[in-house]
XYZ file of C-alpha atoms in Angstrom:
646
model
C 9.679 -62.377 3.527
C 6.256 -63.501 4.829
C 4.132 -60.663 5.846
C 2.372 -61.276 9.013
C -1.733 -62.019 8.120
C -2.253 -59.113 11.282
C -1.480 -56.237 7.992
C -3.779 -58.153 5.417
C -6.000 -55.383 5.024
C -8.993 -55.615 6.775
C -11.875 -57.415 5.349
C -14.179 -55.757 7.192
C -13.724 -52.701 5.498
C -15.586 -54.435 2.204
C -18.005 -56.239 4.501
C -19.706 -53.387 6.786
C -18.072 -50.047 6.465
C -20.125 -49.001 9.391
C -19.168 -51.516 11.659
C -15.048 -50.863 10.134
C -15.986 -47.295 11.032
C -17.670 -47.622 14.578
C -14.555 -50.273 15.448
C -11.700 -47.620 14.039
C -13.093 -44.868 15.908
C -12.348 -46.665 19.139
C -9.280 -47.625 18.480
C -6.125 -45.924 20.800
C -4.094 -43.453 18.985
C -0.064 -43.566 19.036
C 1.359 -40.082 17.872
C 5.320 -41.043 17.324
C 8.499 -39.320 15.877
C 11.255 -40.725 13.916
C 14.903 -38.712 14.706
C 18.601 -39.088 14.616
C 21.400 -37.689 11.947
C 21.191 -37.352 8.688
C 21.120 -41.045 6.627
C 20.258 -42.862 9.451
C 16.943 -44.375 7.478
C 14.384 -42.055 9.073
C 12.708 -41.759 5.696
C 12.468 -44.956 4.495
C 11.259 -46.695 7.786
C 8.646 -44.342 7.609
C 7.571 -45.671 3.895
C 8.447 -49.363 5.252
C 5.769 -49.072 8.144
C 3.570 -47.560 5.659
C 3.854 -50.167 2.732
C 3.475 -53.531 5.460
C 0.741 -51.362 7.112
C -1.425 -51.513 3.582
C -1.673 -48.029 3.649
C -0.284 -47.043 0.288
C -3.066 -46.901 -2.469
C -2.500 -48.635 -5.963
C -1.670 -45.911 -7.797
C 0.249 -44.226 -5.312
C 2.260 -47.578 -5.452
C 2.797 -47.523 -9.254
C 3.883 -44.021 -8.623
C 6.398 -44.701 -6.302
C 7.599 -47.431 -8.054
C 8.273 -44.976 -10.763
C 9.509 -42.365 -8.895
C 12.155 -45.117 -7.219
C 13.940 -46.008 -10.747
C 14.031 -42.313 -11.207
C 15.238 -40.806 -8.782
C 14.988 -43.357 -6.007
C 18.314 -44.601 -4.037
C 17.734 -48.210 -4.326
C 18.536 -49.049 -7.547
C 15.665 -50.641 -9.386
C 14.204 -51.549 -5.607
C 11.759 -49.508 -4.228
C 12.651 -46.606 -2.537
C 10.394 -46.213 0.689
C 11.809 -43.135 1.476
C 10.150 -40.895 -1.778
C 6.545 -41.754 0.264
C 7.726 -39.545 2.780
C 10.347 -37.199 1.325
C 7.596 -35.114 -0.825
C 9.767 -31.110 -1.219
C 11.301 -31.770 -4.529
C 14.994 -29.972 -2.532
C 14.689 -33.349 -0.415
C 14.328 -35.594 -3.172
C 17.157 -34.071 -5.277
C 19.582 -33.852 -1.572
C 18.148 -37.202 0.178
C 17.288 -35.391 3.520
C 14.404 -34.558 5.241
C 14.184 -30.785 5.664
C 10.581 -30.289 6.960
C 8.441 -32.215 9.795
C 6.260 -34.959 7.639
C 3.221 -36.460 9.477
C 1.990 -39.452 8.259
C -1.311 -41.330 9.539
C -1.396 -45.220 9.402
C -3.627 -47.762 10.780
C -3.307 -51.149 11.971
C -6.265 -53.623 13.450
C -5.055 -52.462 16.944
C -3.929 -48.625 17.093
C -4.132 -45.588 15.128
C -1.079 -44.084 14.420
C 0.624 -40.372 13.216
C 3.939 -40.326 12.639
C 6.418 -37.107 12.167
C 9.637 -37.672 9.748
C 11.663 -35.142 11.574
C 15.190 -33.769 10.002
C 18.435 -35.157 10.517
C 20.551 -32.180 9.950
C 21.264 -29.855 12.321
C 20.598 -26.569 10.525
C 16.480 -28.200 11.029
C 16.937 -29.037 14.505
C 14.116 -26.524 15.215
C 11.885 -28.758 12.660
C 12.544 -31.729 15.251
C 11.266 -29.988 18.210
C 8.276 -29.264 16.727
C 7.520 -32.737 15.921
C 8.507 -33.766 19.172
C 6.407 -31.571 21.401
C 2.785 -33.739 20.762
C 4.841 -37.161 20.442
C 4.200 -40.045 22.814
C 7.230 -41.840 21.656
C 10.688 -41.300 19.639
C 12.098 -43.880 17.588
C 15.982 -42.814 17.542
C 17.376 -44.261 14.406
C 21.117 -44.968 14.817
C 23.235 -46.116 11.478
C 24.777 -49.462 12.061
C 27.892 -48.765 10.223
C 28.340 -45.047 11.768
C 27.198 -45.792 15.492
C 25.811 -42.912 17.951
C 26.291 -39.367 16.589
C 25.923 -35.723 17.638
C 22.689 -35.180 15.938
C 21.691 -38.731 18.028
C 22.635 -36.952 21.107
C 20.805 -33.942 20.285
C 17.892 -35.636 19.238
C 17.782 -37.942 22.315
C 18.599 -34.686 24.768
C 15.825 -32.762 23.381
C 12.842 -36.097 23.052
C 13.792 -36.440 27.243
C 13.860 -32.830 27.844
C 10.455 -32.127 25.761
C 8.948 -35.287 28.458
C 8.952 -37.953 25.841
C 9.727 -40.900 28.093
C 9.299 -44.004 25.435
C 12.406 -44.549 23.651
C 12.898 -46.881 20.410
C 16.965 -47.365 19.845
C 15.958 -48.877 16.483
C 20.033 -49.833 14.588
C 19.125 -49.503 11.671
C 20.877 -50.748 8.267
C 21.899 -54.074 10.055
C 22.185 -55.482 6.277
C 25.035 -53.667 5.747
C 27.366 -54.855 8.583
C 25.614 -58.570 8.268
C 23.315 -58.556 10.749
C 26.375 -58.180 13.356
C 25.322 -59.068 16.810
C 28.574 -57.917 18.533
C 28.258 -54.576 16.755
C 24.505 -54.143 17.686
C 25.729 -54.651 20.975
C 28.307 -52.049 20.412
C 25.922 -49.340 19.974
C 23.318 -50.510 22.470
C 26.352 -50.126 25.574
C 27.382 -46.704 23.770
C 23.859 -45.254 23.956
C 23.158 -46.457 27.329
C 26.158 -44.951 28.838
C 25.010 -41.408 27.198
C 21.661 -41.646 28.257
C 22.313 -42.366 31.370
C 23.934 -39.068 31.632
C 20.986 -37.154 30.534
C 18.705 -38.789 32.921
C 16.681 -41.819 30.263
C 16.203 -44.383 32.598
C 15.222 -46.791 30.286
C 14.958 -47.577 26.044
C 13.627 -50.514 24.117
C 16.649 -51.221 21.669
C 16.256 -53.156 18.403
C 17.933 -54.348 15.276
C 16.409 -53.524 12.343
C 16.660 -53.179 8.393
C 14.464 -50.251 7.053
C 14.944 -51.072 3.383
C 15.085 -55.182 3.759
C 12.000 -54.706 6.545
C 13.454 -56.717 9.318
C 12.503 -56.762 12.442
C 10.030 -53.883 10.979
C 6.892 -56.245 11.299
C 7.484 -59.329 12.050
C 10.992 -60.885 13.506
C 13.946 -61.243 11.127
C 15.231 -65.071 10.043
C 18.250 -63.054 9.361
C 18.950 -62.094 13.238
C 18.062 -64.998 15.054
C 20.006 -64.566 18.197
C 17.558 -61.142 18.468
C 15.100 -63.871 19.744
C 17.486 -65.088 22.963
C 16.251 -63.635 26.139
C 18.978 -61.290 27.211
C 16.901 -59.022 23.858
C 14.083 -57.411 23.289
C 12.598 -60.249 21.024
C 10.326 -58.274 19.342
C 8.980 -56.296 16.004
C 8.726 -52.712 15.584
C 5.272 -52.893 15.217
C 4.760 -55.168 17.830
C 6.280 -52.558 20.406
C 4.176 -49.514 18.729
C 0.986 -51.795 18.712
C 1.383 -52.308 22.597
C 3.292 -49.599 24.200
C 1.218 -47.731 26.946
C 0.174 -44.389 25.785
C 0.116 -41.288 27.932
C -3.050 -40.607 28.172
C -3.977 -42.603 31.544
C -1.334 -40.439 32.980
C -2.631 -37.543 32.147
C -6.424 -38.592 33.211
C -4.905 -39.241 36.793
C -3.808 -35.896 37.388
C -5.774 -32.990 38.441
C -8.461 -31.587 35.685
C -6.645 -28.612 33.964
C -8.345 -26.954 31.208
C -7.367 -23.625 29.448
C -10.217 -21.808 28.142
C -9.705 -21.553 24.070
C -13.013 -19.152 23.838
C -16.103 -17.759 25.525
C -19.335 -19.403 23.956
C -22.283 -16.803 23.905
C -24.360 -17.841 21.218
C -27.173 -15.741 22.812
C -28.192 -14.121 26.363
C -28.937 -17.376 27.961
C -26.224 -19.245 27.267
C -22.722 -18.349 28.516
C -20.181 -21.407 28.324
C -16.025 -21.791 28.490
C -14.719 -23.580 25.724
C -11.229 -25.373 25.756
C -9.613 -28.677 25.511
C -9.429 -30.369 28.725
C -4.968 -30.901 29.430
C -5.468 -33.498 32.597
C -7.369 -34.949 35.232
C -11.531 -34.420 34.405
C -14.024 -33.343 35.744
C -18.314 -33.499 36.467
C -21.285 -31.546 37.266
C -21.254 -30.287 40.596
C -17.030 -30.113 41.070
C -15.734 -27.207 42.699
C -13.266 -25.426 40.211
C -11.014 -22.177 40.264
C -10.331 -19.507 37.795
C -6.671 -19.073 37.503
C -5.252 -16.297 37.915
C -7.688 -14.506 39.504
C -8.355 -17.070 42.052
C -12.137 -16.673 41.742
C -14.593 -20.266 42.140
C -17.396 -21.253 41.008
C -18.891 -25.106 40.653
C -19.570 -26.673 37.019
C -23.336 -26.771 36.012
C -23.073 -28.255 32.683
C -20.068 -29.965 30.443
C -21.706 -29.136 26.912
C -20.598 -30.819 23.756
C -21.748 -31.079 20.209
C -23.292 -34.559 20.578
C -24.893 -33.595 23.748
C -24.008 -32.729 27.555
C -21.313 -35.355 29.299
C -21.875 -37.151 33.028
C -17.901 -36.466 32.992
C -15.330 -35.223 30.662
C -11.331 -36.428 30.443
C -7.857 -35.424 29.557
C -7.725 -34.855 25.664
C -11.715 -34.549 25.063
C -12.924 -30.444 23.791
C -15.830 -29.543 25.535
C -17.444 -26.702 26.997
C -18.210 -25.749 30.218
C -20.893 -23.813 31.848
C -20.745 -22.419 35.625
C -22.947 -21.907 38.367
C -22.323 -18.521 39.051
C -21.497 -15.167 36.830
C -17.790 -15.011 37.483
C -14.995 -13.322 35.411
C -13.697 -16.034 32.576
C -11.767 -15.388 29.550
C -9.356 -16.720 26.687
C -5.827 -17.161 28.050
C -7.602 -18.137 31.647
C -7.468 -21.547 33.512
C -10.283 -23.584 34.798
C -8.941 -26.054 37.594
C -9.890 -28.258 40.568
C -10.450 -25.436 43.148
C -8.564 -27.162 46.611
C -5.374 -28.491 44.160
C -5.297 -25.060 41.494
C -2.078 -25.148 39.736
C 0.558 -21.990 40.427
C 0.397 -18.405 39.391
C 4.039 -15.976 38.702
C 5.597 -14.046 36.857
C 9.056 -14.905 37.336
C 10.623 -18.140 36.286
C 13.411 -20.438 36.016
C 13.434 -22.758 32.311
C 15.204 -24.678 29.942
C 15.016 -22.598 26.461
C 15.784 -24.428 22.773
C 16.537 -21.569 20.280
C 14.989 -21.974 16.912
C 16.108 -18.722 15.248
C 18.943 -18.023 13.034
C 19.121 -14.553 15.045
C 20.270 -15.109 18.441
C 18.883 -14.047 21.264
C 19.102 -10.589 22.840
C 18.806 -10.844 27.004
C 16.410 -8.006 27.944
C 14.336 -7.956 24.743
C 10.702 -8.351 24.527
C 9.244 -11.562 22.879
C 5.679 -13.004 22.931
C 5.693 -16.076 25.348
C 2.689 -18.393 24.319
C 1.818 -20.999 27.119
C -1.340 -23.226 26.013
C -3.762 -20.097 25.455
C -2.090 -17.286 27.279
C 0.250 -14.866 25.237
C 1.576 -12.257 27.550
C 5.011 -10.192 26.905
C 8.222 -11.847 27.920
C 11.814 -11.219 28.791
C 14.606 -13.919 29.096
C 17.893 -12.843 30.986
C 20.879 -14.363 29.734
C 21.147 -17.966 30.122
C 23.147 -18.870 33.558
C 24.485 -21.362 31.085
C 24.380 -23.572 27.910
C 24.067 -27.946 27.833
C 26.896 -29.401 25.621
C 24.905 -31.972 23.918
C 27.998 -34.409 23.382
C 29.626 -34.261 26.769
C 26.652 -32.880 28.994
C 28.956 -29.705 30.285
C 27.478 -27.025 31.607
C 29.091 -23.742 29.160
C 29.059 -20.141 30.244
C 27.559 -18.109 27.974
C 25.728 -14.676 27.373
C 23.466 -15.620 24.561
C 21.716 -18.655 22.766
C 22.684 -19.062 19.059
C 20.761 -21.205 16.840
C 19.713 -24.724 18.311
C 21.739 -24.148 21.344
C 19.870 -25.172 24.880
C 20.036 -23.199 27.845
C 18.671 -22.631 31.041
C 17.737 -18.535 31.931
C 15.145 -16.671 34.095
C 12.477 -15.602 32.209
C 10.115 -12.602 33.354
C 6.720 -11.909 31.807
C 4.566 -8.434 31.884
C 1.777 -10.675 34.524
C 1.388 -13.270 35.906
C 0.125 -16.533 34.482
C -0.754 -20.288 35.179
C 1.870 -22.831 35.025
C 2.937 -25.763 36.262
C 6.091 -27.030 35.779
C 6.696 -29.206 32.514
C 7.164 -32.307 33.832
C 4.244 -32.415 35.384
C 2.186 -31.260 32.744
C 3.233 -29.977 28.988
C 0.229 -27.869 28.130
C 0.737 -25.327 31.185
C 4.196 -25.614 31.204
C 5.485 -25.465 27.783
C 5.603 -22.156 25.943
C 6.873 -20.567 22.635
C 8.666 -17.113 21.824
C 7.645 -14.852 19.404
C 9.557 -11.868 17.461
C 7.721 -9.325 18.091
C 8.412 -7.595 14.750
C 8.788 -10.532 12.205
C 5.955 -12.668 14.625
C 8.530 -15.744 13.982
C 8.394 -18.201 16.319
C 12.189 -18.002 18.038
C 12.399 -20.627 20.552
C 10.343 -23.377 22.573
C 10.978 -23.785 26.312
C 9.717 -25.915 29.816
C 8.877 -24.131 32.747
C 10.393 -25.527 35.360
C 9.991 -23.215 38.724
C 8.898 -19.903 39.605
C 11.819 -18.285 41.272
C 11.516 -17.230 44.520
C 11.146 -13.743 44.387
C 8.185 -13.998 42.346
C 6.080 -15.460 45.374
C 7.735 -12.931 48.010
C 7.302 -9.732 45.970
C 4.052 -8.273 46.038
C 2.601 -5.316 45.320
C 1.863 -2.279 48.084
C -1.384 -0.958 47.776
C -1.099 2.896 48.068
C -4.066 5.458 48.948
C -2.647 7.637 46.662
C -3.423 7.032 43.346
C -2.189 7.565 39.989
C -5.445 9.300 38.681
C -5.328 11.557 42.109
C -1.571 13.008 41.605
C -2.709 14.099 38.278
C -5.808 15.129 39.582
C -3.561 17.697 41.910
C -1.802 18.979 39.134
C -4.806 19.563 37.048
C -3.463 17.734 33.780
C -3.184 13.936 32.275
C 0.200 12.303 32.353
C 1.620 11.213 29.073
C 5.258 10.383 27.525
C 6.071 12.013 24.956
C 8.533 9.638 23.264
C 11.723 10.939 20.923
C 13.639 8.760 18.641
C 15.777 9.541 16.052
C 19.308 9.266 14.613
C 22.396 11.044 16.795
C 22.311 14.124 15.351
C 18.601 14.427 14.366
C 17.337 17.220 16.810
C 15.717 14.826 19.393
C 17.170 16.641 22.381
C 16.939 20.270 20.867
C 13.329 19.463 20.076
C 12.267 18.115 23.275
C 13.805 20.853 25.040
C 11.840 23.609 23.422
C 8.471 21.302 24.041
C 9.130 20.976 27.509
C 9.800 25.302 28.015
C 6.932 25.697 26.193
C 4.388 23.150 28.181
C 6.453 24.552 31.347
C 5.540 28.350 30.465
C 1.508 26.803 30.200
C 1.715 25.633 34.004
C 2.299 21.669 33.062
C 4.012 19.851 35.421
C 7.103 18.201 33.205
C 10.501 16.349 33.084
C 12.836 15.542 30.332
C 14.784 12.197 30.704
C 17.538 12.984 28.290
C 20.065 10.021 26.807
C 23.191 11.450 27.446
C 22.154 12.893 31.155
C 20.636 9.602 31.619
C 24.027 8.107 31.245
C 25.967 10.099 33.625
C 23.645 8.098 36.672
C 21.058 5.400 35.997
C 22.727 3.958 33.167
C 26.445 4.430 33.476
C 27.024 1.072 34.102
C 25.511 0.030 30.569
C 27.807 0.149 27.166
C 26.797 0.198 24.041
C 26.126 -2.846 22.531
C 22.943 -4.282 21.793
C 22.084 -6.192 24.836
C 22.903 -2.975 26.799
C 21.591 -0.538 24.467
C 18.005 -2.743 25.019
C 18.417 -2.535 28.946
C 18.807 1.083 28.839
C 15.667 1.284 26.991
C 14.264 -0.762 29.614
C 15.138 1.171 32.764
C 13.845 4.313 31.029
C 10.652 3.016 30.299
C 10.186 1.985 33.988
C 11.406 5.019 34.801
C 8.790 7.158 32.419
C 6.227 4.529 33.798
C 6.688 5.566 37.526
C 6.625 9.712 36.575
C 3.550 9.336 34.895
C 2.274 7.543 37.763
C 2.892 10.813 39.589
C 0.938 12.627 37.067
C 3.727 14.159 34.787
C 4.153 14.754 31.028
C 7.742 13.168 30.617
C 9.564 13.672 27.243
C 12.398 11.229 26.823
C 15.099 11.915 24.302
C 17.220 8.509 23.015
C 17.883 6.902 19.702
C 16.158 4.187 20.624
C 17.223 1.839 17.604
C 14.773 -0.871 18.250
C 11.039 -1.074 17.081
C 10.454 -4.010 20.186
C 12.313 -1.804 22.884
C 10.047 1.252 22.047
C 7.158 -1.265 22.050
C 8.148 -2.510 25.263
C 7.925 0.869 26.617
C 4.639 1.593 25.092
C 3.276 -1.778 26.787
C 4.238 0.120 29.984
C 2.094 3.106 29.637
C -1.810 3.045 29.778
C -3.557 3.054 25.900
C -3.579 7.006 24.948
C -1.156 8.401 27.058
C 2.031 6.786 24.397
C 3.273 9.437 21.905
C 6.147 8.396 19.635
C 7.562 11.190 17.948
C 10.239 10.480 14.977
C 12.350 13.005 14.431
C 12.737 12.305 10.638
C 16.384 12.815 9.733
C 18.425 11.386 6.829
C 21.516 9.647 7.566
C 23.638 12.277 5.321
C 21.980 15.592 6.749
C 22.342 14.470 10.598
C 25.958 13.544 9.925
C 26.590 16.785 8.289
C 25.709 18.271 11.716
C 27.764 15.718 13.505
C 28.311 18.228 16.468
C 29.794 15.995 18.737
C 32.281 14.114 15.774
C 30.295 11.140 17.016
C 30.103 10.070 13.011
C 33.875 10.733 12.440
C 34.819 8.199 15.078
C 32.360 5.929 13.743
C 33.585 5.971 10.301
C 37.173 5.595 11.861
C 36.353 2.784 13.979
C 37.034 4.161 16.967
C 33.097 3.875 18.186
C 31.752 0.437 17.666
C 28.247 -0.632 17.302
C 27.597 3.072 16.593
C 23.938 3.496 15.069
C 22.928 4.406 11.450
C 26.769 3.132 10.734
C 27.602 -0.222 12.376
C 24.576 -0.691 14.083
C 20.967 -0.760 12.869
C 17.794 2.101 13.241
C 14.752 0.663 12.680
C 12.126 3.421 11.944
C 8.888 3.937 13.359
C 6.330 2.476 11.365
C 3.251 4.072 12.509
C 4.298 6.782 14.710
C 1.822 9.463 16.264
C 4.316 12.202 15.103
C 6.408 12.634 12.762
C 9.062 15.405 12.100
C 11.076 15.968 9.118
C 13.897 18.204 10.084
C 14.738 18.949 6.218
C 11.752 21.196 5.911
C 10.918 22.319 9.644
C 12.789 24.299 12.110
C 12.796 22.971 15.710
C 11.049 26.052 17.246
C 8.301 25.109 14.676
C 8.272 21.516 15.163
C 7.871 22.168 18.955
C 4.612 24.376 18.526
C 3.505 21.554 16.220
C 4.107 18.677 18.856
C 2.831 20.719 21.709
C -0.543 21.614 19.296
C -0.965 17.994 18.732
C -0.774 17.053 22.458
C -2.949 19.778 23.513
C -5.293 19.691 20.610
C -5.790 15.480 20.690
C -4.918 14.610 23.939
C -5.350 17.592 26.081
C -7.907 17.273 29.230
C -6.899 20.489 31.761
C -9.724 19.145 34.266
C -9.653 15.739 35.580
């Protein structure tokens, strides 16, 4: 085939690498993915584009060449796929397992590419290279037409905002360049795509291996060329396509703030990368969420201040007045300031093998906030093949949902759609800090706006003022069995016989009112958690000392209720028991119904503990009785915490 002379490598590279240099750096940038099932070619277009683009060095050709009659797929041919496939577990399958980027050049655009994974165990691979693309090329095997990875793929590039899609058929070789079965799989995918809401795709017929249609137009397929077709290369459409960044200049300026520059006492400046719109000296902007304005004095960069900065340039800002800025905040247009809540409706891909537990506390990371987060469980699940809406209480590995997600305060958002940076957001384990799923804000419910907080005259700091003492929670966990209750029952006579105002929330008593709608499975067992931090939170805030007494299984429940109570005022205390010695006790035969099966998810035997793993006390039953490990406890409070005057 003749290679067109626009991918002779340019001579002005040899001529005036300055000039190369200045001209390169001006050129547009494409950022692109490549997804579909597994075989479909992803790979080896990838290496195509790269080999016609010039971009493969001489030795790193004689390499692949080697590589290719060793363990290439292509017979003595050249293998394009090994340039991309690098994990030596995807050269010995022939899959992609891990997100590739690749960088390529051509005398009119800059381009990255991501290789993402066909198989749907890497799903969560895919997402990730999806969330910074402008563009998805959907590869679709010729001989095996649309798939349910294709579906997937194609759900989740629309439903991440990508809005250019490539239908490249790919392999046409291998069913001879068939234009009735290219047409075939162009009339499939537009049926299913108009179901998920793509209102438009460019579709073409292509050969990854043979490079047709990759670069220049295929003598092979020359009724491609007839006007009811696209008519064009690959490389034609990537070289022209619009890219989104006029859209985003056109919206309002956005920017979250990444750091606070104070290189001395003089200067004070708001760093960040700048998500939409722009913005100039003398502009009126907001700080979100705290509402409070100011006007820009100075847009600072490295190379010197800017008349006006745009969507996608870093810069740093400085402000007319002394106001209130830090990391996680947003700087905005101060008459159009995006929205502020804490209580939202969105669409939620889960990456994790471990599914997801409704009432649990993850990290949510949107742009540079990172607040604490709880998703209910999903109102229901999208059935990637037939678009269905499926009941269901929890998201499993790759499923997508849609739930109502809460977070600890409120942030900045708006919704996805509209703009990806302040409305896209990742979840965290709070334990394992693995990222769990990605998900689009779409709406703040409606409560958020119409629930507000009551200012009270009476405050927290005066209640405890009255009863002459600091509130604190004093917080037992432990196996059944361990002494928790006994424990906390002999700390609170003997704080109650010093004059301290007290009350013990107790995990059985609890049960018999608050909680007795709530079993015993995980999902409940974090909810009941929950409501007894909230409730711990509000008797504090009338200036108790409450001592709660639950198992408490989870390390991110008991976090969660430490996030609720202010920094000193926390005390985890493990009562220390070995799983043999507290079922020797086994007062209630809770452990012989366990071991019969009679009590399900049962902790310490069918059901996890995890163990404190920096507690502020810790008792081990095995060599302390409880009368003594009460005197200890109540020492400790009174000793390090202890304040009698406020």
């Amino acid at each position: 085939m003749t290679q067109d002379p626009v991918y002779v490598t340019d001579a002005l590279i040899a001529e005036d690498i300055e000039a190369y240099l200045e001209t390169h750096q001006h050129k547009t940038m494409l950022r692109f993915i490549t997804c579909g099932s597994v075989d479909d070619g992803k790979s080896t277009l990838i290496g195509r584009l790269l080999y016609d683009s010039k971009m493969i060095f001489e030795d790193q050709l004689a390499a692949l060449e080697a590589d290719s009659k060793k363990q290439g797929t292509q017979g003595q041919g050249i293998d394009f796929a090994l340039l991309v496939d690098g994990l030596a577990a995807e050269r010995e399958q022939g899959i992609t397992i891990d997100v590739a980027y690749r960088f390529f050049t051509t005398e009119k655009r800059k381009f990255i590419v991501a290789d993402t994974p066909g198989h749907e165990q890497y799903t969560r691979n895919m997402v990730t290279g999806a969330s910074t693309a402008d563009l998805a090329v959907i590869l679709i095997d010729a001989r095996k037409g649309v798939l349910t990875q294709t579906r997937r793929h194609s759900f989740l590039a629309h439903l991440i905002g990508i809005r250019n899609i490539v239908l490249a058929v790919n392999k046409m070789d291998l069913v001879d360049y068939s234009q009735s079965r290219f047409d075939e799989i162009v009339a499939d995918y537009r049926a299913f795509a108009a179901s998920i809401g793509i209102e438009g795709f460019t579709a073409l017929p292509i050969s990854g291996y043979m490079g047709d249609n990759i670069t220049s137009l295929s003598p092979n397929m020359p009724w491609y060329q007839a006007p009811a077709y696209f008519g064009r290369s690959l490389m034609d459409h990537l070289e022209t396509v619009e890219v989104g960044q006029a859209r985003e200049v056109a919206q309002p300026f956005r920017m979250p703030v990444q750091w606070v520059n104070r290189p001395n006492l003089d200067f004070r400046g708001f760093a960040g990368l700048v998500a939409s719109g722009s913005v100039k000296p003398g502009d009126a902007v907001r700080v979100l969420p705290s509402g409070k304005t100011s006007t820009v004095a100075r847009i600072v960069t490295f190379d010197g201040d800017l008349d006006e900065a745009v969507a996608g340039q870093s810069i740093t800002l400085t402000l007319a007045d002394e106001i209130d800025c830090s990391r996680g905040d947003v700087l905005a247009l101060a008459d159009n300031p995006p929205q502020v809540a804490d209580q939202f409706e969105a669409q939620v891909v889960w990456l994790s093998d471990a599914p997801l537990i409704p009432g649990r506390a993850y990290w949510l990371k949107s742009g540079t906030q990172m607040v604490s987060a709880t998703v209910q469980a999903p109102k229901y699940t999208v059935n990637v093949n037939t678009m269905e809406h499926v009941a269901a209480d929890t998201l499993e590995l790759n499923a997508i949902g849609v739930a109502h997600v809460t977070t600890d305060r409120a942030i900045t958002f708006e919704p996805y759609g509209e703009n990806r940076t302040l409305g896209g957001f990742i979840l965290i384990d709070k334990i394992t800090n693995a990222t769990v799923a990605a998900g689009m804000l779409q709406s703040a419910l409606r409560r958020a706006e119409n629930v507000h907080w009551q200012a009270l005259d009476i405050t927290r700091d005066a209640r405890a003022s009255a009863k002459t003492q600091r509130p604190a929670v004093l917080w037992f966990t432990g196996l059944s069995g361990s002494g928790k209750s006994t424990i906390a029952n002999l700390v609170e006579k003997k704080l109650h016989a010093l004059g301290k105002h007290t009350f013990l929330l107790d995990g059985d008593n609890v049960r018999h009112g608050l909680n007795k709608d709530l079993g015993f499975n995980e999902a409940d067992r974090i909810e009941n958690i929950r409501r007894v931090g909230e409730v711990a939170r509000l008797m504090t805030d009338a200036g108790l000392i409450v001592l709660t007494a639950f198992i408490s299984p989870f390390r991110a429940e008991r976090e969660l209720a430490r996030s609720l109570i202010p920094d000193g005022e926390f005390f985890e205390v493990f009562v220390d028991t070995p799983l043999a010695v507290a079922e020797s006790r086994d007062v209630k035969g809770l452990y012989k119904k366990a071991r019969e099966g009679k009590i399900p998810n049962f902790t310490g035997i069918s059901s996890p503990y995890e163990p404190p793993v920096a507690p502020e006390i810790r008792i081990d039953t095995t060599s302390i009785s409880p009368e003594d490990a009460a005197e200890l406890i109540v020492a400790k409070l009174l000793g390090d915490y202890w304040m009698p005057e406020i």
